[in-house]
Amino acid sequence: MRGIDPPRSTRLAPGLLVQALVALGAAAALAGAALAATSGRATLGGAAEVLALAAVGALTRRYGIGLPGNGFSSYVLGVMAFAVLDRGWALAVVVAPLAVGAGDLLLRRLPPRAVLGNAVHLTAGSAAAGLLYARVHGASGAEALVQANFGPLGVLLVALPVIANGTFYLALALDRSVAWVEPRLTARWEAIVYTTSALLALAWLRLVHAGLEPETTAAAGALLAAATAGSAYVIRRAVRADELQLIQGLSQTIAGHISLARSFPRIQELTRRLVPWEHMGFARYDARAHQMELVADTAVPKERAAFRFDADAGLTGDAVRLRHPVIAHGLRRDQVVLPSDETPGSEVLLPLYHAGELVGLWSVRHSDPGMYRDSDGALLALLAPQLALMLAVESSVQPVVGASDRTAGYIRTLTATMQQIHAASEEVAAAARRASQDAAQATKLVSAATRESETLKQNAADVAAAGDETREAGAQMEQTAGKVRLETQGAVRQLTDLGATADESAGEVRRLRDVAEQVEKFSETIGFIANQTNLLALNATIEAARAGVHGRGFAVVADEVHKLAEQSGREARNVGRSAQETRRALDRAVQLLEHIRTDLSQVVHGSASWVEDLGRIAEAASGTARAGKRVAEVARSIADLSGRISQSLAQGKEGAEASTRETGAVAAAAAQQLKAIESLRHGATELASIAQHLAQAVRLTRGENGHP
């Protein structure tokens, strides 16, 4: 069974509830065993048998098997299986605390709290498995190994490790923030150790109840004892092989990279399979300052990793002086040198030496005050040479890397500068050649400019004369524009009066049109009266005809009236037609007068615009006169300036000829400078190649495959 090596933390944890329930179960089992023994329902055998089983159980605890990751296993569950099969569950309950107490407390020297925890788990587990075996009618003694009892026997052999180890690991898992067993290896070796112990228990049970002669029994017992010791030795060596395999994997990781920053995560992972830890760190030794410089630590952020502490202080000084791992338990807050908030507990400090020289320090820490054993330090010490080599090589390579990087940087800067100087020199040379050509060309241009300056002087005189003429023409234009503007203003006033007369004429014509319209209506009224008179005359004629002779005179009168009425109607219609024609003529006259008035308005508006344009023309003419005056003045100034330019150009011609000679010399010097820069740049390129090969070799040494 797996046991607890270090004492458990006194902090309240969820595992305490499981631990308390298991303790209550163990106490109840002891009370039940005592009651069953006194009532005769269970037999414990003699005191010699109880003491013998307790002694064997203590020896299995003393010579148990340490597992990777601070685990522990022993044959004690085989002793419990033998007790249940031999006498029943009551014997196992009595033997369990005696065996664990003697083995863990007296022989292994574990703290009482750890001993009590192991004892209650073993007692409660043995009681539960034994009661289950009895419940399924399991037999005791020699009958336990008969074929009919194989079913209950299998139940017991399965239930015992499941219950005992299950409660223990449940409490452990609930009580630890960081698991302090390596799960896969622990499960595998727990199964192997228990299977071996169960087989040995069945063999011992068979021997005890075989009824052999004492000499035969003694010989067989000696063989079984040798097999028991031999199996424990073989398992211990196999466990050691697993530990060495883990160490080999960690060593390969270290050998694969000499950069601690690259291999630190993998080192953390593999170290957790060897020993439990909550924090881990590495420090590099600075011999000049006799200080430890923190390289990497899980408890310190990267931005605070540049931390130093004295190499002779506290536990660090002890480890350096002793030159072997130091195991510290129950650390206090004031004993922690790192700038972190971790809870102090226990620590393994390993000084790292290479070729007899101190190169660094490896720290593995846990908050449990009694977590680590001396065997943990010895196990981790197997990795110390590889880690020391890593720190030594990295410390040796680091300056080369820095120098190589700085050299590469300097070379890049020098190359860039050379390129800039080369480009500038090429530009200077090209500029010198161009300047030489330009100087020669400038000599020609100065000569031409001198001739053109004389021409400019003559042209300036002509421009001055033209400017005077322009001034006089502008003055005359201004006078003429003033006269035209005055005459145009008079025409505008006349056109405005004519427009008013046209408006009055249109009004009079409209009044005539209204009179014609009234005449037309009057003619219609006369025509209506003539029609009515004609009707009356017709009626009078009819009445006269009815009167006969007496109406003849009246008939004559009526006929005359009828004729007059028809004549009046014709005249009225003629008058109406004349009035209509008159009204249409008057309408046309109104339209024509409106057109005349509109055209006069447009002419008046246009004339006003002409007046404004003439004003602007007068102002422009005045400006032209002034500009002509300024042109004449400027032209005279240009003529004077042209004379002075001619003198300056003569001097410039002499300077251009001298510049031609000097730029030729500059071009030759620039060509020589280009050759020197090309040689310097070639040397910088070769130096950059050497620095690159050096950096690549350093990266290969650091395990970076030559890549940054």
XYZ file of C-alpha atoms in Angstrom:
708
model
C 0.000 0.000 0.000
C 1.101 3.580 -0.680
C 2.076 5.493 2.441
C 2.610 9.108 3.406
C 6.242 10.050 3.869
C 6.084 13.736 4.814
C 3.604 15.101 7.343
C 0.448 16.510 5.984
C -0.193 20.234 6.032
C -2.278 21.564 8.913
C -4.310 23.697 6.545
C -7.951 22.921 6.244
C -8.628 21.112 2.971
C -11.450 19.100 1.387
C -9.461 15.919 2.069
C -9.935 16.402 5.826
C -13.571 15.312 5.534
C -12.572 12.070 3.816
C -9.801 11.570 6.366
C -12.240 12.081 9.243
C -14.782 9.637 7.808
C -12.067 7.024 7.282
C -10.858 7.528 10.876
C -14.389 7.028 12.187
C -14.654 3.877 10.097
C -11.370 2.571 11.506
C -12.462 3.281 15.088
C -15.776 1.525 14.492
C -13.927 -1.445 12.969
C -11.664 -1.753 16.010
C -14.650 -1.570 18.335
C -16.492 -4.180 16.290
C -13.481 -6.495 16.255
C -13.131 -6.250 20.021
C -16.845 -6.933 20.504
C -16.760 -9.898 18.111
C -13.696 -11.367 19.832
C -15.204 -11.081 23.329
C -18.548 -12.501 22.204
C -16.898 -15.466 20.511
C -18.179 -14.585 17.035
C -14.618 -14.045 15.767
C -11.340 -15.745 16.616
C -8.100 -13.798 16.694
C -5.842 -16.785 17.343
C -3.106 -16.598 19.870
C -1.107 -13.552 20.813
C 1.903 -15.054 19.072
C 0.076 -15.130 15.761
C -1.088 -11.512 16.153
C 2.410 -10.343 17.028
C 3.932 -12.367 14.214
C 1.630 -10.840 11.622
C 2.222 -7.353 13.068
C 5.986 -7.903 12.865
C 5.773 -9.088 9.262
C 3.611 -6.080 8.391
C 6.104 -3.722 10.083
C 8.942 -5.260 8.056
C 6.985 -4.767 4.815
C 6.643 -1.084 5.722
C 10.313 -0.777 6.639
C 11.482 -2.372 3.402
C 8.816 -0.850 1.206
C 9.429 0.443 -2.298
C 9.785 4.154 -3.001
C 8.056 5.188 -6.221
C 8.890 8.075 -8.590
C 7.139 11.267 -7.620
C 7.477 10.700 -3.832
C 5.247 7.625 -3.896
C 5.577 4.572 -1.640
C 4.221 1.033 -1.796
C 4.681 -2.160 0.283
C 3.507 -5.747 0.792
C 1.348 -4.784 3.791
C -1.899 -5.389 1.866
C -0.730 -8.980 1.309
C -0.388 -9.357 5.102
C -3.953 -8.020 5.510
C -5.242 -10.476 2.887
C -3.522 -13.350 4.741
C -5.117 -12.256 8.050
C -8.631 -12.105 6.568
C -8.266 -15.494 4.848
C -6.706 -17.118 7.912
C -8.919 -15.904 10.789
C -11.373 -13.359 9.366
C -11.712 -9.611 9.221
C -11.328 -9.092 13.001
C -7.720 -10.325 12.934
C -6.880 -7.972 10.033
C -8.408 -5.005 11.896
C -6.259 -5.755 14.959
C -3.041 -6.359 12.985
C -3.314 -3.296 10.693
C -2.676 -0.513 13.253
C 0.002 -2.559 14.994
C 1.888 -3.207 11.736
C 1.689 0.416 10.497
C 2.507 1.844 13.908
C 5.596 -0.323 14.369
C 6.773 -0.017 10.760
C 6.152 3.692 10.054
C 6.745 5.122 13.514
C 9.538 2.923 14.907
C 11.311 1.693 11.790
C 10.697 4.445 9.222
C 10.624 7.312 11.705
C 7.632 9.049 10.126
C 5.781 11.799 11.995
C 2.864 10.569 14.148
C 0.318 12.396 11.981
C 1.444 10.558 8.854
C 1.538 7.229 10.772
C -2.006 7.763 12.027
C -3.266 8.590 8.547
C -1.724 5.447 7.048
C -3.041 3.304 9.906
C -6.665 4.455 9.639
C -6.753 3.922 5.859
C -5.317 0.412 6.171
C -7.585 -0.494 9.098
C -10.776 0.841 7.518
C -9.958 -0.716 4.135
C -9.158 -4.123 5.649
C -12.353 -4.066 7.728
C -14.546 -3.131 4.764
C -12.986 -5.752 2.481
C -13.133 -8.420 5.243
C -16.796 -7.716 6.007
C -17.601 -7.889 2.307
C -15.767 -11.238 2.130
C -17.799 -12.537 5.054
C -20.994 -11.212 3.492
C -20.368 -13.310 0.363
C -19.757 -16.327 2.623
C -16.016 -16.491 2.164
C -14.262 -19.369 3.965
C -11.306 -19.175 6.357
C -8.239 -21.302 6.850
C -7.496 -24.138 4.452
C -11.000 -23.949 2.949
C -10.253 -20.450 1.658
C -8.153 -21.959 -1.138
C -10.632 -24.589 -2.353
C -12.246 -24.141 -5.749
C -15.682 -23.451 -4.281
C -14.271 -20.348 -2.568
C -12.664 -18.821 -5.654
C -15.564 -16.351 -6.158
C -15.471 -14.824 -2.650
C -11.663 -14.978 -2.776
C -11.658 -12.898 -5.941
C -14.035 -10.384 -4.336
C -11.681 -9.982 -1.378
C -8.533 -9.635 -3.479
C -10.170 -6.940 -5.642
C -11.990 -5.053 -2.867
C -8.993 -4.778 -0.525
C -6.738 -2.540 -2.702
C -9.692 -0.671 -4.208
C -11.046 0.385 -0.819
C -7.777 0.941 1.049
C -5.905 2.738 -1.765
C -9.055 4.405 -3.099
C -9.788 6.251 0.144
C -6.129 7.193 0.512
C -5.728 8.650 -2.977
C -9.113 10.371 -2.753
C -8.021 12.176 0.406
C -4.654 12.932 -1.206
C -6.224 14.365 -4.370
C -8.611 16.559 -2.393
C -5.948 17.732 0.015
C -3.168 18.709 -2.457
C -3.067 21.653 -4.829
C -0.238 19.915 -6.682
C -0.219 16.131 -6.952
C 2.836 14.647 -5.307
C 2.734 11.271 -7.054
C 3.453 10.420 -10.672
C 0.013 9.021 -11.643
C 0.919 6.508 -14.347
C 3.984 5.047 -12.674
C 2.300 4.951 -9.256
C -0.779 3.136 -10.559
C 1.342 0.604 -12.435
C 3.676 -0.199 -9.544
C 0.854 -0.244 -6.979
C -0.815 -2.939 -9.092
C 2.433 -4.899 -9.493
C 3.343 -4.713 -5.799
C -0.145 -5.675 -4.635
C -0.421 -8.569 -7.105
C 2.932 -9.936 -5.934
C 2.008 -9.552 -2.261
C -1.388 -11.240 -2.805
C 0.251 -14.217 -4.521
C 2.783 -14.491 -1.714
C -0.041 -14.291 0.874
C -1.880 -17.153 -0.826
C 1.353 -19.184 -0.920
C 1.993 -18.565 2.780
C -1.619 -19.459 3.589
C -1.264 -22.672 1.629
C 1.935 -23.548 3.484
C 0.512 -22.808 6.927
C -2.545 -25.017 6.389
C -0.828 -27.757 4.371
C -0.117 -29.952 7.435
C 3.485 -30.739 6.408
C 6.269 -31.996 8.581
C 8.075 -29.310 10.556
C 11.291 -29.752 8.567
C 9.421 -29.528 5.268
C 7.458 -26.540 6.492
C 10.652 -24.802 7.586
C 12.331 -25.440 4.261
C 9.295 -24.281 2.315
C 9.038 -21.225 4.584
C 12.656 -20.377 3.901
C 12.054 -20.617 0.182
C 8.950 -18.399 0.455
C 10.871 -15.908 2.588
C 13.635 -15.828 -0.043
C 11.032 -15.426 -2.788
C 9.443 -12.567 -0.844
C 12.748 -10.769 -0.363
C 13.817 -11.510 -3.926
C 10.579 -10.184 -5.407
C 10.887 -7.009 -3.352
C 14.484 -6.589 -4.574
C 13.486 -7.162 -8.219
C 10.599 -4.692 -7.985
C 12.841 -2.134 -6.306
C 15.387 -2.461 -9.101
C 12.650 -2.182 -11.730
C 11.341 0.973 -10.065
C 14.887 2.290 -10.074
C 15.033 1.546 -13.797
C 11.904 3.659 -14.295
C 13.485 6.471 -12.324
C 16.631 6.232 -14.403
C 14.528 6.254 -17.562
C 12.900 9.493 -16.399
C 16.307 10.893 -15.591
C 17.550 9.794 -19.009
C 14.661 11.592 -20.686
C 15.421 14.718 -18.702
C 19.119 14.382 -19.539
C 18.303 14.060 -23.235
C 16.224 17.211 -22.992
C 19.115 19.001 -21.359
C 21.593 17.621 -23.906
C 19.319 18.599 -26.820
C 19.391 22.284 -25.845
C 22.043 24.160 -23.974
C 19.681 27.135 -23.758
C 17.999 26.990 -20.362
C 15.178 29.255 -21.547
C 14.284 26.763 -24.302
C 14.484 23.619 -22.152
C 13.008 25.060 -18.923
C 9.358 24.030 -19.651
C 10.429 20.467 -20.512
C 12.628 20.280 -17.396
C 9.627 21.305 -15.299
C 7.457 18.591 -16.833
C 9.975 15.758 -16.367
C 11.041 16.858 -12.886
C 7.427 16.659 -11.713
C 7.549 12.951 -12.536
C 10.543 12.536 -10.225
C 9.588 14.667 -7.224
C 6.622 16.905 -6.403
C 7.160 20.648 -6.675
C 5.195 23.850 -6.780
C 8.015 26.181 -7.844
C 11.368 25.635 -9.514
C 14.199 27.947 -10.458
C 17.775 28.210 -11.728
C 20.445 30.752 -10.841
C 23.807 31.416 -12.524
C 26.880 32.025 -10.381
C 28.737 35.315 -10.939
C 32.278 34.706 -9.719
C 33.296 38.384 -9.898
C 30.484 39.545 -7.623
C 30.223 36.218 -5.728
C 26.463 36.345 -6.268
C 23.772 34.172 -7.746
C 21.913 35.728 -10.693
C 18.389 34.394 -11.244
C 18.034 32.903 -14.735
C 14.513 31.448 -14.613
C 11.970 30.759 -11.881
C 8.313 29.786 -11.998
C 7.488 32.045 -9.031
C 9.083 35.209 -10.453
C 7.634 37.060 -13.482
C 9.935 37.501 -16.477
C 10.086 41.263 -16.044
C 11.511 40.746 -12.533
C 13.873 37.895 -13.431
C 17.019 40.084 -13.182
C 17.481 39.336 -9.478
C 20.669 38.674 -7.517
C 21.405 37.302 -4.055
C 24.504 36.491 -2.034
C 26.045 33.079 -2.787
C 27.050 32.600 0.904
C 23.697 33.516 2.464
C 21.452 30.975 4.231
C 20.678 27.663 2.567
C 22.498 28.714 -0.593
C 25.716 29.090 1.385
C 25.184 25.672 3.030
C 24.675 23.962 -0.338
C 27.737 25.675 -1.834
C 29.937 24.748 1.136
C 28.698 21.134 1.351
C 28.812 20.669 -2.446
C 25.792 18.335 -2.329
C 21.978 18.749 -2.165
C 20.490 20.412 0.908
C 16.990 19.381 2.037
C 15.201 22.092 4.041
C 11.948 21.584 5.964
C 9.636 24.029 7.691
C 11.033 27.160 6.026
C 9.975 30.555 7.347
C 9.028 33.622 5.368
C 12.277 35.386 6.232
C 14.259 32.490 4.765
C 12.837 33.051 1.264
C 15.198 35.184 -0.843
C 13.126 35.403 -4.028
C 10.875 38.459 -4.631
C 7.660 36.417 -4.870
C 4.523 35.703 -2.858
C 4.959 31.938 -2.619
C 4.232 30.139 0.660
C 7.460 28.809 2.274
C 7.560 25.124 3.105
C 10.274 22.698 2.049
C 13.043 23.025 -0.523
C 15.736 21.020 -2.289
C 18.813 23.099 -3.152
C 21.343 21.561 -5.530
C 24.664 23.337 -6.176
C 25.757 22.902 -9.774
C 29.495 22.303 -10.293
C 31.308 21.865 -13.577
C 34.974 20.827 -13.660
C 35.160 21.576 -9.958
C 33.905 25.150 -10.408
C 30.592 26.459 -9.109
C 28.398 27.515 -12.050
C 24.907 27.815 -10.569
C 22.115 26.615 -8.309
C 18.939 24.556 -8.830
C 15.999 25.065 -6.471
C 12.905 22.810 -6.175
C 10.272 24.021 -3.689
C 6.941 22.955 -2.182
C 4.631 24.644 0.326
C 4.350 21.445 2.426
C 6.945 21.846 5.235
C 7.965 18.168 5.169
C 7.569 17.261 1.528
C 11.087 16.175 0.533
C 13.241 13.198 1.557
C 16.972 12.721 1.311
C 16.329 10.272 -1.524
C 14.674 13.083 -3.491
C 17.842 15.126 -3.258
C 19.931 12.127 -4.296
C 17.625 11.480 -7.241
C 17.801 15.062 -8.453
C 21.562 15.114 -7.917
C 21.876 12.665 -10.805
C 20.849 15.525 -13.113
C 23.205 18.070 -11.587
C 26.181 17.386 -13.944
C 24.059 17.872 -17.076
C 22.486 21.033 -15.699
C 25.892 22.353 -14.627
C 27.231 21.660 -18.121
C 24.257 23.505 -19.627
C 24.833 26.578 -17.454
C 28.601 26.486 -18.038
C 28.296 26.240 -21.805
C 25.550 28.839 -21.934
C 27.601 31.203 -19.738
C 30.612 30.682 -22.034
C 28.642 31.051 -25.230
C 26.595 34.050 -24.114
C 29.453 36.609 -24.393
C 30.348 35.215 -27.822
C 26.728 35.533 -28.874
C 26.592 39.097 -27.611
C 29.871 40.004 -29.277
C 28.793 38.321 -32.497
C 25.476 40.154 -32.474
C 27.190 43.464 -31.729
C 29.792 42.831 -34.437
C 27.067 41.994 -36.912
C 25.268 45.175 -35.907
C 28.414 47.255 -36.298
C 29.106 45.668 -39.662
C 25.557 46.320 -40.823
C 25.930 49.947 -39.735
C 29.364 50.206 -41.376
C 28.087 48.588 -44.571
C 25.117 50.915 -44.679
C 27.413 53.888 -44.088
C 29.800 52.697 -46.773
C 26.923 52.309 -49.157
C 25.785 55.826 -48.391
C 29.335 57.178 -48.777
C 29.778 55.181 -51.985
C 26.533 56.534 -53.367
C 27.482 60.053 -52.267
C 30.939 59.687 -53.829
C 29.428 58.487 -57.071
C 27.122 61.464 -56.998
C 30.100 63.765 -56.284
C 32.088 62.267 -59.149
C 29.132 62.497 -61.488
C 28.451 66.024 -60.277
C 32.104 66.953 -60.833
C 31.969 65.618 -64.381
C 28.723 67.402 -64.990
C 30.154 70.577 -63.422
C 33.173 70.426 -65.717
C 30.933 70.037 -68.736
C 28.571 72.701 -67.422
C 31.431 75.092 -66.797
C 32.593 74.776 -70.398
C 29.051 75.172 -71.571
C 28.649 78.134 -69.210
C 31.603 79.891 -70.882
C 29.830 79.609 -74.203
C 26.561 80.685 -72.698
C 28.158 83.722 -71.043
C 29.515 84.853 -74.394
C 26.117 84.390 -75.978
C 24.475 86.130 -73.015
C 26.766 89.125 -73.490
C 25.632 89.508 -77.063
C 22.000 89.012 -76.057
C 22.415 91.620 -73.334
C 23.399 94.197 -75.935
C 20.369 93.203 -77.996
C 18.211 93.468 -74.869
C 19.509 96.980 -74.266
C 18.476 98.055 -77.788
C 15.088 96.328 -77.418
C 14.559 98.079 -74.099
C 14.993 101.453 -75.846
C 12.397 100.410 -78.420
C 10.045 99.288 -75.674
C 10.439 102.655 -73.928
C 9.431 104.464 -77.140
C 6.452 102.109 -77.600
C 5.483 102.754 -73.976
C 5.344 106.494 -74.617
C 3.167 105.922 -77.647
C 0.899 103.644 -75.659
C 0.539 106.305 -72.948
C -0.513 108.932 -75.519
C -2.984 106.536 -77.230
C -4.493 105.636 -73.861
C -5.060 109.330 -73.038
C -6.792 109.901 -76.354
C -8.958 106.776 -75.870
C -9.974 108.002 -72.420
C -11.138 111.371 -73.888
C -13.081 109.704 -76.738
C -14.749 107.251 -74.362
C -15.856 110.176 -72.160
C -17.555 111.910 -75.051
C -19.286 108.744 -76.237
C -20.515 108.074 -72.697
C -22.095 111.547 -72.436
C -23.863 111.183 -75.802
C -25.075 107.720 -74.878
C -26.506 109.037 -71.600
C -28.508 111.700 -73.593
C -29.846 108.997 -75.937
C -30.879 106.928 -72.940
C -32.859 109.815 -71.528
C -34.635 110.375 -74.901
C -35.434 106.690 -75.249
C -36.819 106.713 -71.722
C -39.141 109.645 -72.623
C -40.204 107.862 -75.823
C -41.070 104.776 -73.777
C -43.288 106.885 -71.521
C -45.061 108.369 -74.599
C -45.585 104.855 -75.967
C -47.171 103.867 -72.663
C -49.582 106.848 -72.864
C -50.469 106.048 -76.511
C -51.212 102.486 -75.591
C -53.569 103.748 -72.880
C -55.423 105.981 -75.292
C -55.740 103.169 -77.840
C -57.140 100.894 -75.124
C -59.748 103.563 -74.297
C -60.680 103.784 -78.037
C -61.031 100.023 -78.093
C -63.468 100.256 -75.181
C -65.494 102.932 -77.068
C -65.559 100.737 -80.212
C -66.763 97.851 -78.070
C -69.588 100.090 -76.732
C -70.497 101.128 -80.293
C -70.636 97.474 -81.268
C -72.999 96.786 -78.405
C -75.124 99.855 -79.358
C -75.389 98.586 -82.977
C -76.553 95.229 -81.660
C -79.258 97.036 -79.642
C -80.401 98.970 -82.728
C -80.533 95.755 -84.732
C -82.640 94.166 -82.018
C -85.048 97.174 -82.042
C -85.260 97.047 -85.897
C -86.160 93.367 -85.701
C -88.862 94.093 -83.179
C -90.172 97.003 -85.317
C -90.196 94.713 -88.344
C -92.320 92.248 -86.404
C -94.703 94.992 -85.327
C -95.009 96.210 -88.960
C -95.727 92.649 -90.081
C -98.434 92.330 -87.435
C -99.905 95.714 -88.481
C -100.022 94.570 -92.114
C -101.829 91.414 -91.099
C -104.316 93.409 -89.029
C -104.841 95.943 -91.918
C -105.544 93.083 -94.281
C -108.155 91.836 -91.875
C -109.739 95.338 -91.756
C -110.202 95.385 -95.491
C -110.949 98.732 -97.079
C -110.719 100.514 -93.824
C -107.237 99.312 -93.198
C -105.561 100.163 -96.465
C -104.105 103.417 -95.213
C -102.822 101.664 -92.145
C -101.348 98.962 -94.383
C -99.433 101.560 -96.397
C -98.010 103.029 -93.191
C -97.134 99.580 -91.899
C -95.340 98.756 -95.134
C -93.233 101.894 -94.869
C -92.419 101.133 -91.281
C -91.426 97.632 -92.339
C -89.078 99.020 -94.973
C -87.558 101.504 -92.536
C -87.055 98.703 -89.962
C -85.244 96.496 -92.458
C -83.070 99.387 -93.558
C -82.273 100.244 -89.910
C -81.331 96.603 -89.242
C -78.969 96.563 -92.217
C -77.317 99.806 -91.126
C -77.007 98.547 -87.557
C -75.281 95.383 -88.750
C -72.922 97.453 -90.918
C -72.110 99.654 -87.940
C -71.447 96.519 -85.804
C -69.093 95.072 -88.376
C -67.264 98.404 -88.626
C -67.018 98.562 -84.832
C -65.597 95.001 -84.706
C -62.988 95.829 -87.340
C -62.158 99.025 -85.450
C -61.751 97.049 -82.185
C -59.464 94.472 -83.874
C -57.389 97.288 -85.377
C -57.143 98.926 -81.944
C -56.072 95.558 -80.362
C -53.310 95.212 -82.925
C -52.293 98.828 -82.243
C -52.106 98.044 -78.498
C -49.906 95.008 -79.187
C -47.603 97.016 -81.406
C -47.331 99.749 -78.805
C -46.505 97.100 -76.150
C -43.761 95.686 -78.395
C -42.467 99.188 -78.995
C -42.454 99.883 -75.241
C -40.666 96.547 -74.538
C -38.097 97.194 -77.238
C -37.555 100.707 -75.910
C -37.043 99.296 -72.398
C -34.453 96.825 -73.686
C -32.744 99.572 -75.646
C -32.722 101.779 -72.523
C -31.296 98.897 -70.423
C -28.703 98.116 -73.087
C -27.788 101.769 -73.350
C -27.283 101.905 -69.580
C -24.947 98.865 -69.853
C -23.139 100.632 -72.696
C -22.694 103.643 -70.447
C -21.155 101.397 -67.736
C -18.957 99.651 -70.334
C -17.846 103.012 -71.665
C -16.949 103.993 -68.081
C -14.860 100.850 -67.727
C -13.321 101.488 -71.145
C -12.392 104.961 -69.970
C -10.835 103.544 -66.809
C -8.988 100.880 -68.853
C -7.731 103.582 -71.186
C -6.514 105.542 -68.194
C -4.829 102.394 -66.828
C -3.283 101.765 -70.249
C -1.855 105.244 -70.248
C -0.371 104.726 -66.784
C 0.937 101.251 -67.742
C 2.508 102.701 -70.858
C 4.260 105.225 -68.703
C 5.539 102.491 -66.335
C 6.607 100.330 -69.314
C 8.657 103.173 -70.649
C 10.264 103.721 -67.231
C 10.967 99.963 -66.776
C 12.386 99.678 -70.270
C 14.815 102.508 -69.545
C 15.796 100.703 -66.284
C 16.312 97.470 -68.255
C 18.543 99.273 -70.657
C 20.706 100.538 -67.794
C 20.701 97.046 -66.171
C 21.689 95.403 -69.471
C 24.827 97.519 -69.527
C 25.797 96.378 -66.040
C 24.925 92.713 -66.939
C 27.284 92.879 -69.879
C 30.102 93.876 -67.532
C 29.181 91.052 -65.050
C 29.010 88.480 -67.830
C 32.506 89.369 -68.909
C 33.709 88.671 -65.368
C 31.597 85.452 -65.225
C 33.256 84.205 -68.397
C 36.629 84.418 -66.716
C 35.247 82.573 -63.593
C 33.666 79.828 -65.739
C 36.955 79.137 -67.433
C 38.651 78.820 -63.989
C 35.807 76.551 -62.740
C 36.310 74.263 -65.726
C 39.900 73.674 -64.698
C 39.021 73.078 -60.985
C 36.123 70.638 -61.642
C 38.437 68.492 -63.721
C 40.696 68.106 -60.685
C 37.684 67.303 -58.414
C 36.463 64.591 -60.808
C 39.880 62.891 -60.705
C 39.938 62.967 -56.858
C 36.389 61.566 -56.690
C 37.386 58.631 -58.913
C 40.272 57.764 -56.552
C 37.917 58.016 -53.523
C 35.468 55.607 -55.180
C 38.243 53.013 -55.563
C 39.122 53.318 -51.854
C 35.462 52.979 -50.769
C 35.004 49.897 -52.957
C 37.979 48.256 -51.227
C 36.629 49.181 -47.770
C 33.139 47.857 -48.591
C 34.639 44.567 -49.821
C 36.465 44.188 -46.490
C 33.261 44.944 -44.540
C 31.423 42.289 -46.552
C 34.049 39.677 -45.707
C 33.915 40.672 -42.023
C 30.100 40.372 -42.049
C 30.390 36.872 -43.532
C 32.852 35.855 -40.799
C 30.515 37.253 -38.086
C 27.562 35.419 -39.606
C 29.475 32.102 -39.645
C 30.499 32.703 -36.032
C 26.898 33.418 -34.969
C 25.687 30.322 -36.817
C 28.319 28.177 -35.101
C 27.248 29.562 -31.715
C 23.587 28.809 -32.442
C 24.485 25.269 -33.480
C 26.342 24.917 -30.194
C 23.242 26.134 -28.349
C 21.040 23.611 -30.154
C 19.175 26.132 -32.297
C 19.951 24.408 -35.642
C 21.855 27.440 -36.785
C 18.738 29.615 -36.902
C 18.132 32.609 -34.649
